[in-house]
CSV table of C-alpha atoms and ligand atoms in Angstrom, one decimal:
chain,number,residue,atom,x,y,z
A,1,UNK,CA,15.0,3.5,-20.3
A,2,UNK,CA,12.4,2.8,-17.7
A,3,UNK,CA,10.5,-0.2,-18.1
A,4,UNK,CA,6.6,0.0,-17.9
A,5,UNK,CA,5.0,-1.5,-15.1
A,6,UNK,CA,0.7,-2.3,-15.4
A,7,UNK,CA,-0.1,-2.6,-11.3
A,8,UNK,CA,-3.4,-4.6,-10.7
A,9,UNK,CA,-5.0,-3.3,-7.8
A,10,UNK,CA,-7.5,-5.7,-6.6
A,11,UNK,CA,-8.8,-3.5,-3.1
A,12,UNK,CA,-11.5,-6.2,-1.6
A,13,UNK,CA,-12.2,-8.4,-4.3
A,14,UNK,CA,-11.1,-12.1,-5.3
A,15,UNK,CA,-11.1,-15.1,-3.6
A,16,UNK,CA,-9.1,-18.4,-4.4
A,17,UNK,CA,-10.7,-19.0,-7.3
A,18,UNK,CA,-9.5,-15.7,-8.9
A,19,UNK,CA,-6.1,-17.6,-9.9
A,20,UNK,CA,-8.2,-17.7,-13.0
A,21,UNK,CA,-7.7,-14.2,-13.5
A,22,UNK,CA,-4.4,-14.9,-13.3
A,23,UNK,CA,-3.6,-17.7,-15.5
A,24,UNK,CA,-6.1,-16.0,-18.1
A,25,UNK,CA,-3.5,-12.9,-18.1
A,26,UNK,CA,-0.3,-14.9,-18.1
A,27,UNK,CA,-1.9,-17.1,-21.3
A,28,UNK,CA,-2.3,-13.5,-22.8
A,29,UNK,CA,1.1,-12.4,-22.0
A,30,UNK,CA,3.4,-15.2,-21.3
A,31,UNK,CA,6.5,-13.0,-21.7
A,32,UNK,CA,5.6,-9.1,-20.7
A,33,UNK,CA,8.2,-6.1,-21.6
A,34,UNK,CA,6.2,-4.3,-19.1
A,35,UNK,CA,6.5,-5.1,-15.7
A,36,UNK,CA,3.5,-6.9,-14.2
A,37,UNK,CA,2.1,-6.8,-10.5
A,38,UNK,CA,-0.9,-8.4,-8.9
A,39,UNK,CA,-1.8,-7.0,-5.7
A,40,UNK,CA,-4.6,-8.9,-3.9
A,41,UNK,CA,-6.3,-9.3,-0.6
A,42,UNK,CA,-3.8,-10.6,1.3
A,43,UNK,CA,-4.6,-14.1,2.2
A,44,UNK,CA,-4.4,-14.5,-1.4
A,45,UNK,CA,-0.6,-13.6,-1.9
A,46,UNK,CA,0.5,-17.0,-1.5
A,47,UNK,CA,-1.6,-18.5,-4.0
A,48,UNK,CA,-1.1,-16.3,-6.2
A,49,UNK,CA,2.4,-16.4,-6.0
A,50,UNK,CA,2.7,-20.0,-5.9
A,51,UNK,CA,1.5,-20.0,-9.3
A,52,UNK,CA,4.8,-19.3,-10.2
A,53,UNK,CA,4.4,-16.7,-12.9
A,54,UNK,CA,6.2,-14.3,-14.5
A,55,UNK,CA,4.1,-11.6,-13.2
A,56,UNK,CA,5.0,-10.1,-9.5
A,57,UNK,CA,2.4,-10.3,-6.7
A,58,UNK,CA,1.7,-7.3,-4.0
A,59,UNK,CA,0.2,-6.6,-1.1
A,60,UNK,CA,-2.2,-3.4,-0.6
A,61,UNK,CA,-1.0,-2.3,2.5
A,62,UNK,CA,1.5,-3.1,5.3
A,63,UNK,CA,1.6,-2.1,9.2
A,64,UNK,CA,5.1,-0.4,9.9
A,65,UNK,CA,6.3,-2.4,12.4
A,66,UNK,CA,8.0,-5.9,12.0
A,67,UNK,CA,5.5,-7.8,14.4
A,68,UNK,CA,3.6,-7.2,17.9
A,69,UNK,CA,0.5,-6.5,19.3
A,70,UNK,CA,-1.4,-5.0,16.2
A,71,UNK,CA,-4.5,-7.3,15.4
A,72,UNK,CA,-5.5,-7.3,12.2
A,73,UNK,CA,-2.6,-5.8,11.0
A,74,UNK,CA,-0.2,-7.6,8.4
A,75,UNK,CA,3.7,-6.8,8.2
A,76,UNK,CA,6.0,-6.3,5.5
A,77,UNK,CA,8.1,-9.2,6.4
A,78,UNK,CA,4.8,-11.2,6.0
A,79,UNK,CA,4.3,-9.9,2.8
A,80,UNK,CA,7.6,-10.7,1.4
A,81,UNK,CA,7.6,-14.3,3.1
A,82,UNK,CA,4.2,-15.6,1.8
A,83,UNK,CA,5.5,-14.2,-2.2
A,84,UNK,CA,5.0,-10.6,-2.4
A,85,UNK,CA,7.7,-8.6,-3.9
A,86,UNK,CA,5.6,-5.0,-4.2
A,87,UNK,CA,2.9,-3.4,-1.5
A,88,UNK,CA,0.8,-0.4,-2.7
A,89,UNK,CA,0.9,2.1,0.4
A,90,UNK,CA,-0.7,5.5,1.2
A,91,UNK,CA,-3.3,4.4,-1.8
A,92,UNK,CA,-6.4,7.2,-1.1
A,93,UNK,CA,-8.9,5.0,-0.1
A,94,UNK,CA,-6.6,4.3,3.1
A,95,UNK,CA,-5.9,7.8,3.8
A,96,UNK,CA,-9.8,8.6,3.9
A,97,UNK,CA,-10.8,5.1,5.4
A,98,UNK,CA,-8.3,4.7,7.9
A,99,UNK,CA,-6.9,8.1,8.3
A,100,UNK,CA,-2.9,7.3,7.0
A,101,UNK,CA,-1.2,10.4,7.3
A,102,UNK,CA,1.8,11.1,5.6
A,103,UNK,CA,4.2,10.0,8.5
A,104,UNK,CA,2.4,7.0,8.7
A,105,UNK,CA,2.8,6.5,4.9
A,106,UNK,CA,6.3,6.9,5.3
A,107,UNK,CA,7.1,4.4,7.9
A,108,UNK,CA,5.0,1.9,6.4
A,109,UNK,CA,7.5,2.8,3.1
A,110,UNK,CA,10.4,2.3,5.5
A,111,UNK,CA,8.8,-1.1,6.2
A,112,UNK,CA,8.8,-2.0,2.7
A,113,UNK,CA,12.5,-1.4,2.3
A,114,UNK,CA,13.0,-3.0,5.7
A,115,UNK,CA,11.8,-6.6,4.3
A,116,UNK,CA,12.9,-6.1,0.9
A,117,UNK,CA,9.8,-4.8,-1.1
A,118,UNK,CA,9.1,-2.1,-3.4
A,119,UNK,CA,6.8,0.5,-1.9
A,120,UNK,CA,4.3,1.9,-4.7
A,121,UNK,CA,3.7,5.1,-2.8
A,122,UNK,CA,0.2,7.3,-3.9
A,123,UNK,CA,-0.1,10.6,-3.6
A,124,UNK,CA,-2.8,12.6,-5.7
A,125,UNK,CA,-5.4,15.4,-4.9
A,126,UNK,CA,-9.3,15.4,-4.7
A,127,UNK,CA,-11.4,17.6,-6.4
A,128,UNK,CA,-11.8,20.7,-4.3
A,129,UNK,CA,-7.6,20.9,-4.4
A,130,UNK,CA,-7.6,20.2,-8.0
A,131,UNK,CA,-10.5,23.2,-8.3
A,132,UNK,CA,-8.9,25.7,-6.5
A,133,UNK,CA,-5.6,25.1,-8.1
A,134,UNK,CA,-3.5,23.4,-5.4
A,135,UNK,CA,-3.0,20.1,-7.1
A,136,UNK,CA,1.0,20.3,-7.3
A,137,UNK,CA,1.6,21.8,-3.7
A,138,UNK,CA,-0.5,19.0,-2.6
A,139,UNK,CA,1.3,16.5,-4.5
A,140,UNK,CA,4.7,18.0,-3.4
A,141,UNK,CA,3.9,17.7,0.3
A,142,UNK,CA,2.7,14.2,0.2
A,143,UNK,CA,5.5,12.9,-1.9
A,144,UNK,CA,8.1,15.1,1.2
A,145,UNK,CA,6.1,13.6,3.9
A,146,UNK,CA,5.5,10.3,2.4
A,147,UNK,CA,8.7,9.1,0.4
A,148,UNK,CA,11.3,8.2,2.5
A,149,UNK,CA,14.9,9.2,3.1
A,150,UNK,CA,16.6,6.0,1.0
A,151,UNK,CA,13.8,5.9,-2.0
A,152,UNK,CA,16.0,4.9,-5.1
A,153,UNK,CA,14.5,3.2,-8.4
A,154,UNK,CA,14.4,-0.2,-7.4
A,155,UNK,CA,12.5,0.1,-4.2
A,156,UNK,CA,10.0,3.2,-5.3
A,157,UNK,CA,7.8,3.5,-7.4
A,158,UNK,CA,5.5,6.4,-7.5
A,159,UNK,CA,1.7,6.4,-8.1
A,160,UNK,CA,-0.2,9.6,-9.3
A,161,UNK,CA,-3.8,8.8,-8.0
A,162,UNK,CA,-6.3,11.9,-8.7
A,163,UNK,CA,-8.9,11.3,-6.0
A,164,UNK,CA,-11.6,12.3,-8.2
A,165,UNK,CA,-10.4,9.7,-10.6
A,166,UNK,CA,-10.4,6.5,-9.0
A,167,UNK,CA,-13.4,4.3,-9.8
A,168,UNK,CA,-15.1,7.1,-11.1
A,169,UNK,CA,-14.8,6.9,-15.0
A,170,UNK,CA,-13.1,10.4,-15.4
A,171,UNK,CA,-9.6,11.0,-16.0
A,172,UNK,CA,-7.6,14.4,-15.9
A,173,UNK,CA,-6.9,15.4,-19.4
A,174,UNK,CA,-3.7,13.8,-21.0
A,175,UNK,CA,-1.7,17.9,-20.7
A,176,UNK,CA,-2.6,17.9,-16.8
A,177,UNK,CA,-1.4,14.1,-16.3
A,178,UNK,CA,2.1,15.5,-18.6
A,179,UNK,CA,2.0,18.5,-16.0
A,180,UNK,CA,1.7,16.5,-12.6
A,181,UNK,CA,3.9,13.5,-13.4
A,182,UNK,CA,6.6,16.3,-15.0
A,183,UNK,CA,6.2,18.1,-11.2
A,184,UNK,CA,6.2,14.8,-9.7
A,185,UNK,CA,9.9,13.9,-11.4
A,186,UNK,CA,11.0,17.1,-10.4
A,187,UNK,CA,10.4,16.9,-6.8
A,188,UNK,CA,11.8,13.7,-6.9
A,189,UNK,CA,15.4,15.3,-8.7
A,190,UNK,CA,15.3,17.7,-6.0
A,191,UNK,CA,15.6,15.1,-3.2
A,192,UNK,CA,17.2,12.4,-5.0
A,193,UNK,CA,19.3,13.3,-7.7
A,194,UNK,CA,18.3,13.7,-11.2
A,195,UNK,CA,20.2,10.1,-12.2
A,196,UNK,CA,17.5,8.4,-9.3
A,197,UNK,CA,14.6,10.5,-10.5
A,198,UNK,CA,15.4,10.1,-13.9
A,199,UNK,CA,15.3,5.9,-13.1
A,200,UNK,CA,12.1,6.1,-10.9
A,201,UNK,CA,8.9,5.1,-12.5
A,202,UNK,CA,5.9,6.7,-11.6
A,203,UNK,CA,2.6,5.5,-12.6
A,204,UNK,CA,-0.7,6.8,-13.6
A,205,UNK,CA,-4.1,5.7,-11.7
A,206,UNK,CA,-8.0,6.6,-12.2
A,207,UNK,CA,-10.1,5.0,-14.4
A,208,UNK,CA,-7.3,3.4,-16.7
A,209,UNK,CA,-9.2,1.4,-18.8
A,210,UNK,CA,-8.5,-1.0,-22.0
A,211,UNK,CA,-9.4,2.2,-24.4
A,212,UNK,CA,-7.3,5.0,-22.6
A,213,UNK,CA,-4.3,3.6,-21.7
A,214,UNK,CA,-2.1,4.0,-24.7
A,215,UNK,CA,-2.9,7.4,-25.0
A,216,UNK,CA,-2.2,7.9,-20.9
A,217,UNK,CA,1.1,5.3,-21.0
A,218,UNK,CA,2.4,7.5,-24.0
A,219,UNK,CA,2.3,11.0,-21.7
A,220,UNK,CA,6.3,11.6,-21.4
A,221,UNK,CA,6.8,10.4,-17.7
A,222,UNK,CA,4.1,8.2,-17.2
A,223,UNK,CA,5.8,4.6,-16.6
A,224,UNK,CA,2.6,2.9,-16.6
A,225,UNK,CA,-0.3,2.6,-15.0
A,226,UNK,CA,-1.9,1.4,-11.1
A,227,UNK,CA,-5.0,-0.3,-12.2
A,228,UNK,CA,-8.2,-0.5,-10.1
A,229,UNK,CA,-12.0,-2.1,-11.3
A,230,UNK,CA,-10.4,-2.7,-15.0
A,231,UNK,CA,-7.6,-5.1,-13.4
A,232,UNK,CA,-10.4,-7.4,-12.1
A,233,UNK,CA,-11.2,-9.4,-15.7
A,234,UNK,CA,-8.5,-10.3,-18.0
A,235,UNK,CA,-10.5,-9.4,-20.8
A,236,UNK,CA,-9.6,-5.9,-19.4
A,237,UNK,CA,-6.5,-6.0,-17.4
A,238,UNK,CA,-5.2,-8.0,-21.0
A,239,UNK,CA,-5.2,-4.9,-23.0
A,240,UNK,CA,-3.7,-2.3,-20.7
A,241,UNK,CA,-0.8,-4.9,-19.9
A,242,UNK,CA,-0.4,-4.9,-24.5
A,243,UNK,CA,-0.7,-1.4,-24.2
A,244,UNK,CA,2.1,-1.1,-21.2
A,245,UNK,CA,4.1,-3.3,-23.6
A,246,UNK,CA,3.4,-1.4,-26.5
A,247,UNK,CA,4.7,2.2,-25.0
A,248,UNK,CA,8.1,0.8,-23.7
B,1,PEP,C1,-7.1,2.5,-7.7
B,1,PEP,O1,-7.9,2.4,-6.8
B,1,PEP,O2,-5.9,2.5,-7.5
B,1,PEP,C2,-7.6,2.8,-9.1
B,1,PEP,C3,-6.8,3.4,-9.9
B,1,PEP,O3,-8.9,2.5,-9.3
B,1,PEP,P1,-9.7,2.6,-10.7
B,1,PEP,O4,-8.8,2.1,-11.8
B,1,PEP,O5,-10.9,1.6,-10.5
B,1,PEP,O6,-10.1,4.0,-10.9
């Protein structure tokens, strides 16, 4: 049985006074079944965390080495020493911004596991790939080149991100989600084992919002759901965290 997980990605938005969010959401769901995580700006991973909540804080992104001359840069082992438990890496808007190849994607995963934390790794095509039929050869070579050797269930999780889906207000139908997230377990059976695979969760992101996610969390192998602009107001994050819970 996997447990669900609702992931708030919160890119470039918050500032200290966005522990409101947070409270708001834990007076919601003081006790979650599904599995929680907040990942803000960095700076704000301490506070966040200091709140000492039952829901897990992550960062967005991590620089694959352990220190050094890197400006700008934060590490894993920062991550994990100022509260974070998770980091969201290869997430699309850092392939296209800051051009994060797989190989970088996968040392910055090896990172993770170095200090601790559990790599949420996105993969997902854009729209020409999805248009000219490529969308599970694209998925399969991002998830070879960008899941490391020594992935198991407790320090993966997998995030299918459709390009074309994320902030846009479309979503794939609810058969082509079932079809990549099926391929996407598969893949992961053939490196793994099917007992790890079988374990993993892998999530759906793109335009999750309060009045689709039941229907996406209840697609056999989705495990929940990485949440962008509708993980921002707990009037919204709120019912896809009740709807993670619901689909357990
Ligand atoms: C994301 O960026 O991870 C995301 C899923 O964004 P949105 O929910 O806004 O589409």
């Amino acid at each position: 049985m996997r447990r669900k997980i609702a992931a708030g990605n919160w890119k470039l938005n918050g500032t200290r006074a966005s522990a409101a969010v947070l409270e708001a959401l834990v007076e919601q769901h003081p006790n979650p079944g599904a599995e929680v995580i907040i990942c803000p700006p960095a700076p704000l991973i301490p506070i966040l965390a200091g709140l000492g909540t039952p829901f897990a804080i992550g960062g967005q992104d991590c620089h694959a080495a352990a220190s050094g001359a890197h400006t700008g840069d934060t590490s894993a082992e920062v991550l994990a020493d100022t509260g974070a438990t998770h980091v969201i890496l290869g997430h699309s808007e850092r392939r296209a911004d800051h051009g994060e190849t797989d190989d970088m994607v996968c040392a910055k995963a090896k990172a993770a596991y170095r200090a601790g934390l559990t790599a949420i790794i996105c993969v997902g095509e854009t729209e020409p790939q999805r248009d000219t039929g490529t969308t599970l050869d694209v998925i399969a070579t991002q998830l070879a080149g960008s899941v490391p050797e020594g992935a198991t269930p407790e320090n993966t999780v997998v995030a299918y991100e459709p390009v074309w889906a994320i902030g846009t207000g479309r979503t794939p139908s609810l058969e082509d989600i079932a079809e990549v997230h099926a391929a996407i377990r598969d893949r992961l059976a053939e490196r793994f084992g099917p007992k790890a695979a079988d374990a993993m969760r892998i999530l759906y992101g793109g335009s999750v919002k309060p009045g689709n996610a039941a229907d996406i969390f209840a697609v056999p192998n989705v495990d929940g759901g990485l949440v962008g602009g509708a993980s921002l107001k707990a009037e919204d994050f709120g019912p896809i965290i009740a709807a993670a819970d619901a689909t357990r």
